[in-house]
Short mmCIF file of C-alpha atoms and ligand atoms in Angstrom, two decimals:
data_model
loop_
_atom_site.label_atom_id
_atom_site.label_comp_id
_atom_site.label_asym_id
_atom_site.label_seq_id
_atom_site.Cartn_x
_atom_site.Cartn_y
_atom_site.Cartn_z
CA MET A 1 -65.88 -20.87 -33.97
CA SER A 2 -68.72 -20.57 -32.29
CA THR A 3 -69.99 -22.90 -35.40
CA GLU A 4 -71.63 -26.35 -35.32
CA VAL A 5 -70.62 -29.23 -37.18
CA ALA A 6 -73.64 -30.75 -38.67
CA GLU A 7 -72.03 -33.48 -40.66
CA TYR A 8 -68.82 -35.24 -41.37
CA TRP A 9 -68.10 -36.95 -44.69
CA GLU A 10 -65.28 -38.17 -46.64
CA ASP A 11 -64.40 -39.11 -49.81
CA ASP A 12 -62.08 -42.15 -51.08
CA SER A 13 -61.44 -41.16 -54.67
CA GLU A 14 -61.05 -38.05 -54.26
CA GLY A 15 -58.90 -38.52 -51.05
CA LYS A 16 -60.61 -35.88 -49.81
CA ALA A 17 -63.10 -35.31 -46.07
CA GLY A 18 -64.56 -32.17 -44.73
CA ILE A 19 -67.77 -30.81 -42.62
CA ILE A 20 -71.09 -29.70 -42.99
CA LEU A 21 -71.58 -26.92 -40.66
CA SER A 22 -74.95 -25.90 -39.64
CA GLY A 23 -75.38 -23.06 -41.80
CA GLY A 24 -75.11 -25.41 -44.73
CA GLU A 25 -71.20 -24.25 -45.21
CA ARG A 26 -69.23 -27.41 -46.97
CA ILE A 27 -65.62 -27.46 -45.86
CA GLU A 28 -63.74 -29.39 -47.33
CA ALA A 29 -60.09 -30.95 -46.42
CA ASP A 30 -57.39 -33.83 -46.60
CA LEU A 31 -57.52 -34.70 -42.72
CA VAL A 32 -60.96 -34.08 -40.22
CA VAL A 33 -59.57 -34.67 -36.40
CA ALA A 34 -62.74 -34.51 -34.85
CA ALA A 35 -61.93 -33.12 -30.87
CA ASP A 36 -66.00 -32.63 -30.11
CA GLY A 37 -65.49 -34.47 -26.60
CA ILE A 38 -67.11 -37.11 -25.04
CA ARG A 39 -70.48 -36.87 -26.66
CA SER A 40 -68.74 -36.67 -29.72
CA PRO A 41 -70.70 -36.37 -32.70
CA ALA A 42 -68.53 -37.58 -34.93
CA ARG A 43 -67.94 -40.63 -33.32
CA LYS A 44 -71.10 -42.22 -34.55
CA TYR A 45 -69.96 -41.10 -38.53
CA VAL A 46 -66.58 -43.05 -37.42
CA LEU A 47 -67.78 -46.00 -36.22
CA GLY A 48 -70.51 -46.34 -38.36
CA TYR A 49 -72.43 -47.54 -34.98
CA SER A 50 -73.79 -45.23 -31.85
CA ASP A 51 -71.61 -46.18 -28.70
CA LYS A 52 -73.51 -45.68 -25.81
CA PRO A 53 -72.19 -44.32 -22.56
CA LYS A 54 -72.99 -46.86 -19.34
CA PRO A 55 -72.72 -45.44 -15.80
CA SER A 56 -69.85 -46.04 -13.56
CA GLY A 57 -72.04 -46.32 -10.36
CA TYR A 58 -69.91 -43.32 -9.46
CA ALA A 59 -70.73 -39.43 -9.92
CA VAL A 60 -68.81 -36.49 -8.27
CA TYR A 61 -70.02 -33.60 -6.34
CA ARG A 62 -67.85 -30.62 -7.45
CA ALA A 63 -67.70 -26.96 -7.16
CA TRP A 64 -65.38 -24.31 -7.87
CA PHE A 65 -65.12 -21.00 -6.29
CA ASP A 66 -63.45 -17.24 -5.47
CA ALA A 67 -61.98 -17.76 -1.82
CA ALA A 68 -62.01 -14.43 -0.49
CA GLU A 69 -65.82 -14.16 -1.73
CA GLN A 70 -66.50 -16.90 0.65
CA GLY A 71 -64.71 -16.23 2.90
CA VAL A 72 -62.42 -19.13 3.08
CA ASP A 73 -59.23 -17.24 4.09
CA LYS A 74 -61.17 -15.73 7.09
CA ASP A 75 -62.42 -19.40 8.66
CA PRO A 76 -59.32 -21.07 10.45
CA MET A 77 -60.82 -24.57 9.53
CA THR A 78 -60.57 -23.43 5.85
CA SER A 79 -57.57 -20.67 5.61
CA TYR A 80 -55.10 -23.45 5.48
CA MET A 81 -56.24 -23.35 1.84
CA CYS A 82 -54.66 -19.87 1.39
CA LYS A 83 -52.06 -19.12 3.85
CA ASP A 84 -49.46 -21.30 1.64
CA GLY A 85 -49.96 -20.33 -2.36
CA ASP A 86 -51.50 -23.72 -3.90
CA VAL A 87 -51.78 -26.99 -1.89
CA PHE A 88 -53.94 -29.96 -3.01
CA HIS A 89 -55.62 -32.45 0.60
CA GLY A 90 -57.37 -35.39 0.22
CA TRP A 91 -59.95 -37.37 2.32
CA ILE A 92 -61.08 -41.55 1.60
CA GLY A 93 -64.02 -42.69 3.09
CA GLN A 94 -65.82 -45.94 2.52
CA ASP A 95 -66.50 -45.82 -0.98
CA VAL A 96 -66.20 -42.19 -1.59
CA HIS A 97 -63.31 -39.42 -1.31
CA MET A 98 -63.11 -36.10 -1.29
CA LEU A 99 -60.43 -33.43 -2.72
CA THR A 100 -60.16 -30.13 -2.19
CA SER A 101 -57.24 -27.37 -3.75
CA SER A 102 -56.61 -24.11 -4.02
CA SER A 103 -54.89 -22.55 -7.21
CA HIS A 104 -53.98 -18.98 -8.54
CA GLY A 105 -52.00 -18.74 -5.51
CA GLY A 106 -54.55 -19.70 -2.82
CA LYS A 107 -57.11 -17.48 -3.99
CA THR A 108 -59.37 -20.15 -6.14
CA ILE A 109 -60.82 -23.02 -4.64
CA SER A 110 -61.94 -25.97 -6.17
CA TRP A 111 -63.16 -29.01 -4.29
CA VAL A 112 -64.57 -33.18 -5.86
CA ILE A 113 -66.50 -35.59 -3.96
CA THR A 114 -66.42 -39.16 -5.82
CA HIS A 115 -69.34 -40.89 -4.49
CA LYS A 116 -71.54 -44.19 -5.15
CA ASP A 117 -74.35 -43.44 -7.66
CA ASP A 118 -76.80 -45.91 -8.52
CA THR A 119 -79.14 -43.87 -10.34
CA GLU A 120 -79.71 -44.88 -13.94
CA LEU A 121 -78.03 -42.50 -16.79
CA GLN A 122 -80.50 -40.15 -18.52
CA ASP A 123 -79.32 -38.11 -21.54
CA ILE A 124 -78.15 -34.83 -19.07
CA TRP A 125 -75.28 -36.02 -17.11
CA SER A 126 -75.03 -33.17 -14.94
CA PHE A 127 -77.16 -31.45 -12.10
CA PRO A 128 -77.48 -28.71 -9.49
CA GLY A 129 -76.23 -30.95 -6.59
CA LYS A 130 -77.83 -30.20 -2.87
CA MET A 131 -75.66 -29.24 -0.39
CA GLU A 132 -77.78 -31.06 2.56
CA ASP A 133 -76.96 -34.21 0.47
CA VAL A 134 -72.85 -33.33 -0.43
CA LEU A 135 -72.60 -32.88 3.33
CA GLU A 136 -74.09 -35.93 4.40
CA VAL A 137 -71.23 -37.90 2.69
CA VAL A 138 -68.92 -36.32 5.12
CA LYS A 139 -70.58 -37.26 8.28
CA GLY A 140 -68.56 -37.60 11.09
CA TRP A 141 -65.70 -36.73 9.12
CA ASP A 142 -62.57 -34.48 10.53
CA PRO A 143 -64.68 -31.36 10.41
CA ARG A 144 -62.49 -29.09 7.97
CA CYS A 145 -64.15 -31.38 5.57
CA ALA A 146 -68.04 -29.83 6.09
CA ALA A 147 -66.34 -26.57 6.36
CA MET A 148 -64.78 -26.00 3.66
CA LEU A 149 -68.08 -27.95 1.60
CA SER A 150 -70.25 -25.35 3.37
CA LYS A 151 -68.14 -22.13 2.02
CA ALA A 152 -69.45 -22.96 -1.54
CA PRO A 153 -72.43 -20.75 -3.04
CA SER A 154 -73.20 -23.91 -4.84
CA CYS A 155 -72.39 -27.47 -6.06
CA ILE A 156 -73.40 -29.40 -9.18
CA ASP A 157 -73.51 -33.58 -9.63
CA TRP A 158 -71.87 -34.51 -12.66
CA LYS A 159 -72.83 -38.21 -13.28
CA LEU A 160 -68.89 -40.41 -14.12
CA ILE A 161 -69.76 -42.41 -17.22
CA VAL A 162 -67.56 -44.77 -18.84
CA HIS A 163 -67.43 -46.06 -22.25
CA ASP A 164 -66.04 -49.35 -24.01
CA PRO A 165 -62.61 -48.84 -25.25
CA LEU A 166 -63.62 -47.59 -28.91
CA PRO A 167 -62.28 -50.40 -31.56
CA THR A 168 -61.20 -47.13 -33.50
CA TRP A 169 -60.30 -43.92 -34.10
CA ILE A 170 -60.17 -43.51 -37.25
CA SER A 171 -62.85 -43.45 -39.90
CA LYS A 172 -63.40 -46.12 -42.84
CA SER A 173 -61.18 -44.25 -45.48
CA ALA A 174 -58.85 -42.67 -42.47
CA ARG A 175 -59.68 -39.35 -43.20
CA VAL A 176 -61.98 -38.29 -40.01
CA ILE A 177 -60.37 -38.89 -36.99
CA LEU A 178 -61.66 -38.79 -33.14
CA ILE A 179 -59.10 -37.31 -30.81
CA GLY A 180 -58.89 -36.22 -26.94
CA ASP A 181 -62.02 -37.39 -24.94
CA ALA A 182 -64.58 -38.13 -27.74
CA ALA A 183 -61.80 -41.23 -29.11
CA HIS A 184 -60.89 -41.94 -25.10
CA PRO A 185 -62.68 -40.48 -22.30
CA PHE A 186 -61.18 -40.76 -18.80
CA LEU A 187 -62.34 -41.00 -14.69
CA PRO A 188 -60.99 -38.06 -13.29
CA THR A 189 -58.87 -40.18 -10.74
CA SER A 190 -56.96 -40.58 -14.14
CA VAL A 191 -56.42 -36.62 -14.50
CA GLN A 192 -55.18 -37.73 -17.37
CA GLY A 193 -57.82 -36.36 -20.24
CA ALA A 194 -56.44 -33.06 -21.18
CA SER A 195 -52.74 -34.84 -20.61
CA GLN A 196 -53.46 -38.03 -23.25
CA ALA A 197 -55.74 -35.57 -25.53
CA ILE A 198 -52.55 -32.82 -25.70
CA GLU A 199 -50.27 -36.15 -26.63
CA ASP A 200 -52.73 -37.04 -28.99
CA GLY A 201 -52.02 -33.18 -30.56
CA VAL A 202 -48.50 -33.29 -30.37
CA THR A 203 -48.54 -36.80 -31.73
CA LEU A 204 -50.32 -36.38 -34.71
CA ALA A 205 -48.15 -33.13 -35.76
CA VAL A 206 -45.32 -34.78 -35.74
CA VAL A 207 -46.70 -38.09 -37.98
CA LEU A 208 -48.02 -35.65 -40.58
CA GLN A 209 -45.04 -33.73 -40.99
CA LEU A 210 -43.07 -36.41 -41.31
CA ALA A 211 -45.67 -38.39 -43.84
CA GLY A 212 -45.98 -34.92 -45.85
CA LYS A 213 -49.61 -34.32 -47.53
CA GLY A 214 -49.50 -37.43 -50.12
CA GLN A 215 -49.36 -39.93 -47.04
CA VAL A 216 -52.39 -38.29 -45.04
CA THR A 217 -53.61 -41.89 -44.22
CA LEU A 218 -51.14 -43.63 -43.57
CA ALA A 219 -49.58 -41.04 -40.74
CA VAL A 220 -53.43 -41.30 -39.30
CA LYS A 221 -53.26 -45.27 -39.10
CA ALA A 222 -49.76 -45.11 -37.11
CA TRP A 223 -50.92 -42.42 -34.89
CA GLU A 224 -53.44 -44.61 -33.73
CA ASN A 225 -51.19 -47.36 -33.44
CA LEU A 226 -48.61 -45.52 -31.32
CA ARG A 227 -50.98 -43.92 -28.82
CA TYR A 228 -53.97 -46.25 -28.75
CA GLN A 229 -51.97 -48.74 -25.96
CA ARG A 230 -50.62 -45.85 -24.23
CA VAL A 231 -54.07 -44.18 -23.91
CA ARG A 232 -55.82 -47.47 -22.36
CA LYS A 233 -53.01 -48.43 -20.08
CA SER A 234 -53.57 -44.43 -17.99
CA GLN A 235 -57.49 -45.50 -18.48
CA LEU A 236 -56.89 -48.31 -16.82
CA MET A 237 -54.46 -46.47 -14.18
CA GLY A 238 -57.73 -44.09 -13.11
CA GLU A 239 -59.53 -47.22 -12.41
CA ALA A 240 -57.23 -48.82 -10.22
CA VAL A 241 -56.97 -45.33 -8.01
CA ARG A 242 -60.19 -45.08 -8.01
CA ASP A 243 -60.46 -48.54 -7.01
CA LYS A 244 -57.74 -48.56 -4.29
CA TRP A 245 -59.07 -45.24 -2.90
CA HIS A 246 -62.51 -46.60 -2.77
CA ARG A 247 -61.67 -50.02 -0.99
CA VAL A 248 -59.86 -48.50 1.62
CA LYS A 249 -59.70 -50.46 5.36
CA PRO A 250 -59.71 -48.57 8.69
CA GLY A 251 -55.89 -48.20 9.05
CA ASP A 252 -54.55 -48.37 5.50
CA ARG A 253 -52.34 -44.91 5.32
CA GLY A 254 -49.20 -43.98 3.82
CA GLU A 255 -47.70 -43.49 0.07
CA ASP A 256 -49.68 -46.60 -0.94
CA LEU A 257 -52.83 -44.37 -1.02
CA ASP A 258 -50.56 -41.74 -2.98
CA MET A 259 -51.78 -40.94 -6.63
CA PRO A 260 -49.26 -43.02 -8.73
CA ARG A 261 -46.47 -40.97 -10.54
CA PRO A 262 -45.39 -43.89 -13.12
CA GLU A 263 -42.25 -42.92 -15.33
CA TRP A 264 -43.89 -44.44 -17.81
CA LEU A 265 -46.85 -42.24 -17.84
CA PHE A 266 -44.89 -38.55 -16.26
CA GLY A 267 -41.13 -39.10 -17.68
CA PHE A 268 -42.87 -39.84 -21.33
CA ASP A 269 -41.63 -37.34 -24.14
CA ALA A 270 -45.09 -37.25 -26.86
CA GLU A 271 -43.37 -35.88 -29.26
CA ALA A 272 -39.86 -37.15 -29.09
CA HIS A 273 -41.28 -40.75 -29.50
CA ALA A 274 -42.85 -39.97 -32.10
CA TYR A 275 -40.63 -38.77 -34.63
CA SER A 276 -38.25 -41.51 -33.30
CA SER A 277 -40.98 -44.64 -33.80
CA TYR A 278 -42.81 -42.93 -37.11
CA GLU A 279 -40.96 -44.53 -39.59
CA ASP A 280 -40.42 -48.27 -38.41
CA THR A 281 -44.96 -48.17 -37.63
CA ALA A 282 -45.49 -46.61 -40.89
CA ASN A 283 -43.38 -49.20 -42.50
CA GLU A 284 -45.00 -51.90 -40.81
CA ILE A 285 -48.63 -50.66 -41.70
CA ALA A 286 -47.61 -50.06 -45.16
CA GLN A 287 -45.93 -53.49 -45.27
CA ASN A 288 -48.70 -55.62 -43.66
CA GLY A 289 -51.56 -53.24 -43.62
CA TYR A 290 -53.54 -52.04 -41.49
CA ARG A 291 -54.95 -53.92 -38.72
CA LEU A 292 -57.37 -52.59 -35.50
CA PRO A 293 -55.51 -51.48 -32.86
CA THR A 294 -55.34 -53.93 -29.74
CA LEU A 295 -55.57 -53.66 -26.01
CA PRO A 296 -52.54 -53.96 -23.55
CA PRO A 297 -51.98 -57.08 -22.08
CA SER A 298 -53.80 -57.04 -18.23
C1 FAD B 301 -64.19 -31.62 -13.71
C2 FAD B 301 -63.45 -32.10 -14.33
C3 FAD B 301 -61.81 -32.13 -14.16
C4 FAD B 301 -60.88 -32.24 -14.46
N1 FAD B 301 -59.42 -32.82 -14.65
C5 FAD B 301 -58.66 -32.93 -15.40
C6 FAD B 301 -57.14 -32.90 -14.94
O1 FAD B 301 -56.88 -32.53 -13.77
N2 FAD B 301 -56.19 -33.23 -15.82
C7 FAD B 301 -56.71 -33.68 -17.14
O2 FAD B 301 -55.75 -33.68 -17.76
N3 FAD B 301 -58.11 -33.67 -17.21
C8 FAD B 301 -59.04 -33.37 -16.40
N4 FAD B 301 -60.52 -33.40 -16.98
C9 FAD B 301 -60.44 -33.88 -18.07
C10 FAD B 301 -59.87 -33.08 -19.57
O3 FAD B 301 -61.15 -31.66 -19.05
C11 FAD B 301 -60.86 -33.37 -20.89
O4 FAD B 301 -59.78 -34.26 -21.20
C12 FAD B 301 -60.51 -32.43 -21.66
O5 FAD B 301 -60.89 -31.10 -21.98
C13 FAD B 301 -60.37 -33.06 -23.63
O6 FAD B 301 -60.44 -32.51 -23.92
P1 FAD B 301 -61.23 -32.45 -25.50
O7 FAD B 301 -60.30 -31.47 -26.77
O8 FAD B 301 -60.91 -33.72 -26.29
O9 FAD B 301 -62.63 -32.03 -25.12
P2 FAD B 301 -63.06 -30.63 -24.64
O10 FAD B 301 -62.61 -30.38 -24.44
O11 FAD B 301 -64.54 -31.38 -24.22
O12 FAD B 301 -64.09 -30.19 -25.87
C14 FAD B 301 -64.37 -30.41 -27.27
C15 FAD B 301 -65.37 -29.44 -27.47
O13 FAD B 301 -66.08 -29.94 -28.56
C16 FAD B 301 -67.04 -28.88 -29.09
N5 FAD B 301 -68.23 -29.71 -30.19
C17 FAD B 301 -68.60 -30.55 -29.27
N6 FAD B 301 -69.87 -31.08 -30.82
C18 FAD B 301 -69.56 -30.18 -31.58
C19 FAD B 301 -69.70 -29.75 -32.58
N7 FAD B 301 -71.02 -30.60 -33.25
N8 FAD B 301 -69.47 -28.46 -33.57
C20 FAD B 301 -68.71 -28.02 -33.12
N9 FAD B 301 -68.08 -28.21 -31.80
C21 FAD B 301 -68.60 -28.90 -31.15
C22 FAD B 301 -67.43 -28.74 -27.56
O14 FAD B 301 -68.24 -27.67 -27.52
C23 FAD B 301 -65.77 -28.55 -26.74
O15 FAD B 301 -66.14 -27.05 -26.51
C24 FAD B 301 -61.20 -33.08 -15.80
C25 FAD B 301 -62.84 -32.86 -16.61
C26 FAD B 301 -63.68 -32.63 -15.85
C27 FAD B 301 -65.01 -32.22 -16.53
#
């Protein structure tokens, strides 16, 4: 823990992989699972090239703070966020949306405004936000928006970046793999980044258990196959929600604007799916060879 991974390696002939820590220590394993996030250094190792992120055209202003410390519970314009436990409210404007929620029984507040951002992508994606810019976005809106935004002691302006779907999440020898945001970063409107990372982990645990130590590389090839299209579908759902909210017309309202909760996404048991699908998927790969994953039909 608290130690940086400096290098990844794998040795096909020995059937081993490993990492070298920044202090020089070399660690060997059957499989390296690189869960190193959206800026994943392991991604370059796995792909063999640097996959450059692209600006999404949007950024988020974001803040989270203690409700009582900032007087949210005392102001009649904002106290509705604290009175009845955790609540969630959203406002949609022209190419912009604002979400605010309370957690810990109404004691902690967070808000986020996704807004247009055409600035060029730099190495740093997160900056201190200027409150006057934030308030300008909601000028003329429901006054509860400005009231809540003004309560934040500070906020950040976070560029939303996108990656094209990676052609693969597994290295040449299938001994180093990318998982979670390293493999598939999500837009916030998916609300799925952490969920899909957890599903990745659960699925991987099952396939490794079923395959056993002798078939680690077959297991990870099957794992990628079991996960790839589902992850892409949930990424696309996030883009569709953003587009739906940002292209809203005056008068649009009702259930059509709700965050979708499709059964294929929310009613899915990743563990059960892995147990029931592993054998067929692994047999198919063992018989016909590994093929790069394909995108879901559009
Ligand atoms: C503002 C915001 C709101 C979000 N809201 C939601 C939500 O409501 N629901 C949801 O499902 N998801 C949400 N997400 C997405 C979710 O947080 C991510 O998808 C999730 O954290 C990804 O987990 P991960 O483990 O893949 O990567 P991360 O959580 O990014 O973890 C990667 C870790 O790897 C470490 N690391 C990187 N490089 C190295 C190295 N060389 N050596 C050692 N360690 C290294 C990093 O320090 C970090 O600790 C949100 C994200 C953001 C930014």
